[in-house]
Short mmCIF file of C-alpha atoms in Angstrom, two decimals:
data_model
loop_
_atom_site.label_atom_id
_atom_site.label_comp_id
_atom_site.label_asym_id
_atom_site.label_seq_id
_atom_site.Cartn_x
_atom_site.Cartn_y
_atom_site.Cartn_z
CA MET A 1 -4.39 -8.02 -13.73
CA ILE A 2 -1.92 -6.36 -11.40
CA ARG A 3 1.69 -5.31 -11.97
CA VAL A 4 4.28 -3.78 -9.67
CA GLN A 5 7.20 -2.42 -11.61
CA LYS A 6 10.04 0.08 -11.73
CA GLU A 7 9.54 0.92 -15.40
CA ASP A 8 7.13 3.47 -16.82
CA PHE A 9 4.03 2.28 -18.68
CA ASP A 10 2.39 3.26 -21.97
CA LEU A 11 -1.13 4.32 -21.04
CA GLY A 12 -2.59 3.97 -24.53
CA ALA A 13 -1.06 0.54 -25.13
CA GLU A 14 -2.16 -0.74 -21.72
CA LEU A 15 -5.77 0.36 -22.19
CA LYS A 16 -5.93 -0.98 -25.71
CA ALA A 17 -4.60 -4.36 -24.60
CA LEU A 18 -7.03 -4.50 -21.68
CA THR A 19 -10.15 -4.71 -23.84
CA ALA A 20 -8.67 -6.13 -27.05
CA GLY A 21 -11.05 -8.65 -28.60
CA ASN A 22 -13.78 -8.14 -26.00
CA HIS A 23 -16.64 -6.41 -27.75
CA ALA A 24 -18.98 -6.77 -24.79
CA VAL A 25 -17.13 -3.84 -23.21
CA GLY A 26 -19.01 -0.59 -23.64
CA GLY A 27 -17.02 1.56 -21.25
CA LEU A 28 -13.44 1.73 -20.05
CA CYS A 29 -12.52 4.10 -17.24
CA SER A 30 -8.96 4.78 -16.14
CA PHE A 31 -7.13 6.88 -13.56
CA VAL A 32 -3.44 7.80 -13.70
CA GLY A 33 -1.61 9.20 -10.68
CA LEU A 34 1.31 11.57 -11.34
CA VAL A 35 4.17 12.89 -9.22
CA ARG A 36 3.53 16.50 -8.15
CA ASP A 37 6.31 19.01 -7.74
CA VAL A 38 4.92 20.40 -4.48
CA SER A 39 4.66 18.49 -1.21
CA GLY A 40 1.58 18.31 1.00
CA GLY A 41 -1.87 19.20 -0.27
CA GLY A 42 -0.48 21.18 -3.17
CA GLY A 43 -1.58 24.53 -1.80
CA ALA A 44 0.48 27.33 -0.31
CA GLY A 45 3.17 26.26 2.15
CA GLY A 46 4.19 23.11 0.31
CA GLU A 47 7.87 22.54 -0.33
CA THR A 48 9.30 22.04 -3.80
CA VAL A 49 9.89 18.40 -4.53
CA GLY A 50 12.79 17.44 -6.77
CA ALA A 51 12.08 13.73 -6.97
CA MET A 52 10.64 11.00 -4.81
CA THR A 53 11.40 7.41 -3.99
CA LEU A 54 8.60 4.92 -3.62
CA GLU A 55 9.30 2.04 -1.27
CA HIS A 56 7.01 -0.99 -1.03
CA TYR A 57 6.63 -4.37 0.64
CA PRO A 58 7.36 -6.98 -2.04
CA GLY A 59 4.98 -9.88 -1.63
CA MET A 60 2.35 -8.11 0.43
CA THR A 61 1.99 -5.39 -2.20
CA GLU A 62 0.98 -7.93 -4.84
CA LYS A 63 -1.38 -9.66 -2.40
CA GLU A 64 -3.11 -6.42 -1.39
CA LEU A 65 -3.50 -5.23 -4.99
CA SER A 66 -4.97 -8.63 -5.92
CA ARG A 67 -7.41 -8.43 -3.00
CA ILE A 68 -8.48 -4.93 -4.02
CA GLU A 69 -8.96 -6.03 -7.61
CA ALA A 70 -10.96 -9.11 -6.54
CA GLU A 71 -13.15 -6.94 -4.31
CA ALA A 72 -13.92 -4.60 -7.23
CA ARG A 73 -14.86 -7.52 -9.46
CA GLU A 74 -17.16 -8.82 -6.75
CA ARG A 75 -18.92 -5.47 -6.41
CA TRP A 76 -19.38 -4.56 -10.08
CA PRO A 77 -19.95 -6.52 -13.31
CA LEU A 78 -16.51 -5.92 -14.82
CA ASP A 79 -15.02 -7.42 -17.97
CA ALA A 80 -11.47 -6.36 -17.21
CA THR A 81 -9.44 -4.60 -14.54
CA LEU A 82 -5.86 -3.42 -14.40
CA ILE A 83 -3.66 -2.02 -11.65
CA ILE A 84 -0.08 -0.95 -12.38
CA HIS A 85 1.95 0.64 -9.58
CA ARG A 86 5.54 1.79 -9.91
CA TYR A 87 8.25 1.91 -7.26
CA GLY A 88 11.76 3.35 -7.05
CA ARG A 89 12.86 6.86 -7.99
CA LEU A 90 10.32 9.06 -9.74
CA GLU A 91 10.51 12.64 -11.01
CA PRO A 92 7.76 15.30 -11.00
CA GLY A 93 5.37 14.62 -13.87
CA ASP A 94 6.14 10.88 -13.90
CA GLN A 95 3.29 8.39 -13.88
CA ILE A 96 3.06 6.52 -10.55
CA VAL A 97 -0.06 4.44 -10.83
CA LEU A 98 -2.70 3.31 -13.30
CA VAL A 99 -6.04 1.77 -12.41
CA ALA A 100 -8.60 0.85 -15.04
CA ALA A 101 -11.95 -0.91 -15.13
CA ALA A 102 -13.97 -2.04 -18.15
CA SER A 103 -17.63 -2.95 -18.17
CA ALA A 104 -20.64 -3.15 -20.44
CA HIS A 105 -21.83 0.22 -19.18
CA ARG A 106 -20.14 3.37 -17.94
CA GLU A 107 -21.51 3.46 -14.40
CA ALA A 108 -19.77 0.27 -13.26
CA ALA A 109 -16.55 1.33 -15.00
CA PHE A 110 -16.53 4.78 -13.34
CA GLU A 111 -17.40 3.49 -9.89
CA ALA A 112 -14.99 0.56 -9.96
CA CYS A 113 -12.15 2.79 -11.15
CA HIS A 114 -12.80 5.23 -8.31
CA PHE A 115 -13.02 2.37 -5.81
CA LEU A 116 -9.75 0.84 -7.02
CA ILE A 117 -7.72 4.01 -6.49
CA ASP A 118 -9.40 4.87 -3.17
CA PHE A 119 -8.72 1.42 -1.72
CA LEU A 120 -5.23 1.25 -3.17
CA LYS A 121 -4.30 4.51 -1.47
CA THR A 122 -5.23 3.27 1.99
CA LYS A 123 -4.30 -0.43 1.73
CA ALA A 124 -1.44 -1.07 -0.69
CA PRO A 125 1.87 -1.01 1.24
CA PHE A 126 3.72 1.80 -0.56
CA TRP A 127 5.49 4.75 1.07
CA LYS A 128 6.63 7.97 -0.58
CA LEU A 129 9.90 9.62 0.40
CA GLU A 130 10.08 13.13 -1.05
CA ASN A 131 13.40 14.77 -1.76
CA THR A 132 12.95 18.42 -0.78
CA PRO A 133 15.52 21.22 -0.33
CA GLY A 134 15.29 20.41 3.39
CA GLY A 135 16.20 16.76 2.83
CA GLY A 136 14.28 13.49 2.54
CA GLN A 137 10.80 13.63 3.99
CA TRP A 138 8.36 10.72 4.38
CA VAL A 139 4.93 11.71 3.17
CA ASP A 140 2.24 11.62 5.86
CA ALA A 141 -0.94 9.66 5.25
CA ARG A 142 -3.89 12.01 4.67
CA SER A 143 -7.12 11.65 6.59
CA THR A 144 -8.99 12.62 3.42
CA ASP A 145 -7.71 9.39 1.81
CA ALA A 146 -9.10 7.31 4.67
CA ALA A 147 -12.40 9.16 4.37
CA ALA A 148 -12.50 8.53 0.62
CA ALA A 149 -11.98 4.78 1.13
CA ALA A 150 -14.53 4.67 3.95
CA ARG A 151 -17.26 5.82 1.56
CA TRP A 152 -17.07 2.42 -0.13
CA THR A 153 -17.59 0.29 2.96
CA PRO A 154 -19.39 -1.87 3.68
CA SER A 155 -19.77 -3.41 0.26
CA PRO A 156 -23.31 -3.72 -1.10
CA GLY A 157 -24.97 -6.90 0.06
CA LYS A 158 -22.35 -7.56 2.69
CA ALA A 159 -22.89 -7.23 6.41
CA ALA A 160 -20.97 -4.42 8.07
CA GLU A 161 -17.70 -5.67 9.49
CA MET B 1 11.30 -26.81 12.57
CA THR B 2 12.02 -23.14 12.73
CA THR B 3 11.91 -21.33 16.03
CA SER B 4 12.70 -17.91 14.67
CA MET B 5 10.48 -15.11 13.47
CA LYS B 6 11.21 -12.82 10.53
CA LEU B 7 10.69 -9.13 11.22
CA LEU B 8 10.45 -6.48 8.51
CA TYR B 9 10.44 -2.69 8.89
CA PHE B 10 9.52 -0.15 6.23
CA ALA B 11 9.82 3.58 5.58
CA TRP B 12 10.56 5.70 8.68
CA LEU B 13 10.10 2.72 10.99
CA ARG B 14 13.04 1.08 9.21
CA GLU B 15 15.10 4.24 9.57
CA LYS B 16 14.32 4.65 13.26
CA ALA B 17 14.79 0.98 14.12
CA GLY B 18 18.02 1.00 12.15
CA VAL B 19 17.22 -2.32 10.52
CA GLY B 20 15.11 -3.40 7.56
CA GLU B 21 14.94 -7.11 8.17
CA GLU B 22 16.00 -9.44 10.97
CA ASP B 23 15.45 -12.95 12.27
CA ILE B 24 14.74 -13.04 15.96
CA GLN B 25 14.10 -15.64 18.64
CA PRO B 26 11.61 -14.05 21.00
CA PRO B 27 11.41 -15.47 24.52
CA ALA B 28 8.46 -17.48 25.75
CA GLY B 29 5.73 -15.07 26.74
CA VAL B 30 5.78 -13.23 23.44
CA ALA B 31 2.49 -14.51 22.05
CA THR B 32 0.94 -11.40 20.50
CA VAL B 33 2.05 -8.50 18.33
CA ALA B 34 1.76 -6.16 21.33
CA GLN B 35 4.01 -8.41 23.42
CA LEU B 36 6.48 -8.59 20.56
CA VAL B 37 6.55 -4.78 20.38
CA ASP B 38 7.06 -4.59 24.17
CA TRP B 39 10.01 -6.95 23.86
CA LEU B 40 11.52 -5.00 20.96
CA VAL B 41 11.13 -1.68 22.78
CA ALA B 42 12.89 -3.19 25.82
CA ARG B 43 15.88 -3.90 23.58
CA GLY B 44 16.30 -0.13 23.48
CA GLY B 45 18.16 1.78 20.80
CA GLY B 46 16.13 2.74 17.76
CA TYR B 47 13.31 0.35 18.60
CA ALA B 48 12.00 2.54 21.40
CA GLU B 49 11.93 5.47 19.01
CA ALA B 50 10.37 3.50 16.15
CA PHE B 51 7.53 2.34 18.40
CA GLY B 52 7.23 5.63 20.30
CA ASP B 53 3.68 6.17 19.05
CA ARG B 54 2.10 2.77 18.51
CA LYS B 55 -1.13 4.27 17.19
CA VAL B 56 0.60 5.16 13.93
CA VAL B 57 2.29 1.78 13.48
CA ARG B 58 0.60 -0.63 11.07
CA VAL B 59 1.28 -4.35 11.43
CA ALA B 60 1.04 -7.25 9.01
CA VAL B 61 1.51 -10.89 10.01
CA ASN B 62 2.28 -13.15 7.05
CA GLN B 63 1.39 -10.24 4.75
CA GLU B 64 -2.11 -9.63 6.14
CA TYR B 65 -3.08 -6.54 8.15
CA VAL B 66 -3.65 -7.39 11.82
CA SER B 67 -4.23 -5.55 15.09
CA LEU B 68 -1.87 -5.45 18.07
CA ASP B 69 -3.67 -8.29 19.85
CA HIS B 70 -3.10 -10.70 16.96
CA PRO B 71 -1.10 -13.84 17.88
CA VAL B 72 2.46 -14.36 16.64
CA ALA B 73 4.38 -17.63 16.49
CA ALA B 74 7.65 -19.10 15.27
CA GLY B 75 7.88 -19.07 11.50
CA ASP B 76 5.74 -15.93 11.15
CA GLU B 77 6.73 -12.96 9.02
CA VAL B 78 5.84 -9.82 10.99
CA ALA B 79 6.07 -6.41 9.30
CA PHE B 80 5.90 -2.97 10.90
CA PHE B 81 5.28 0.17 8.87
CA PRO B 82 3.65 3.62 8.89
CA PRO B 83 0.26 4.32 7.30
CA VAL B 84 0.63 3.76 3.57
CA THR B 85 1.06 6.64 1.10
CA GLY B 86 1.06 5.09 -2.36
CA GLY B 87 -1.12 5.91 -5.35
#
């Protein structure tokens, strides 16, 4: 399931609902992304961020998230998957994104969860605009994100593209 | 039958181009994304700045990622945006 929304989400309620009634699930792995209060890599030199605005491409966003979810379900034996991504104005500490994967065993759940967030970060059409003391600043894509996603390609059993 | 193309711009490409969405009627000879970009840049203004470094511009035609040599045609939705930074 995928959802793109302005509103916050209740992590506990979402995870509970994801596996409700399915007792074949032995492991549920989730990742939540939060808004940091420092721009850049988070180390020294980053500017203080007051808030940020997440812009996205309505229509393509849903398609890309669905493709990423379908790809995960093709690669691992998953009982349930969930991607929630927020847009609009967000404050430091706010939840931005939730990805979750449930499977009979932990390995598939861990790997699929990691895959979902890595692919989402390089494919889903979202852009962060940080409000810093120096004004609005579009966040630059990080090469480490591309490298993280590249680890997962090509998919097992598929020819290299 | 439509003869126009819908263009979308996001994030700093939208700010530089000065437009978020527009319907255009490209001339004959605009058959690929690269040719469309050439034509837009020739319009001047913010377009030249938005497409100043084409290596960092991502393109989607009908909401699928494509490369600059991908064909474009009337009725297409073509989106230009920087590398994504969600998650």
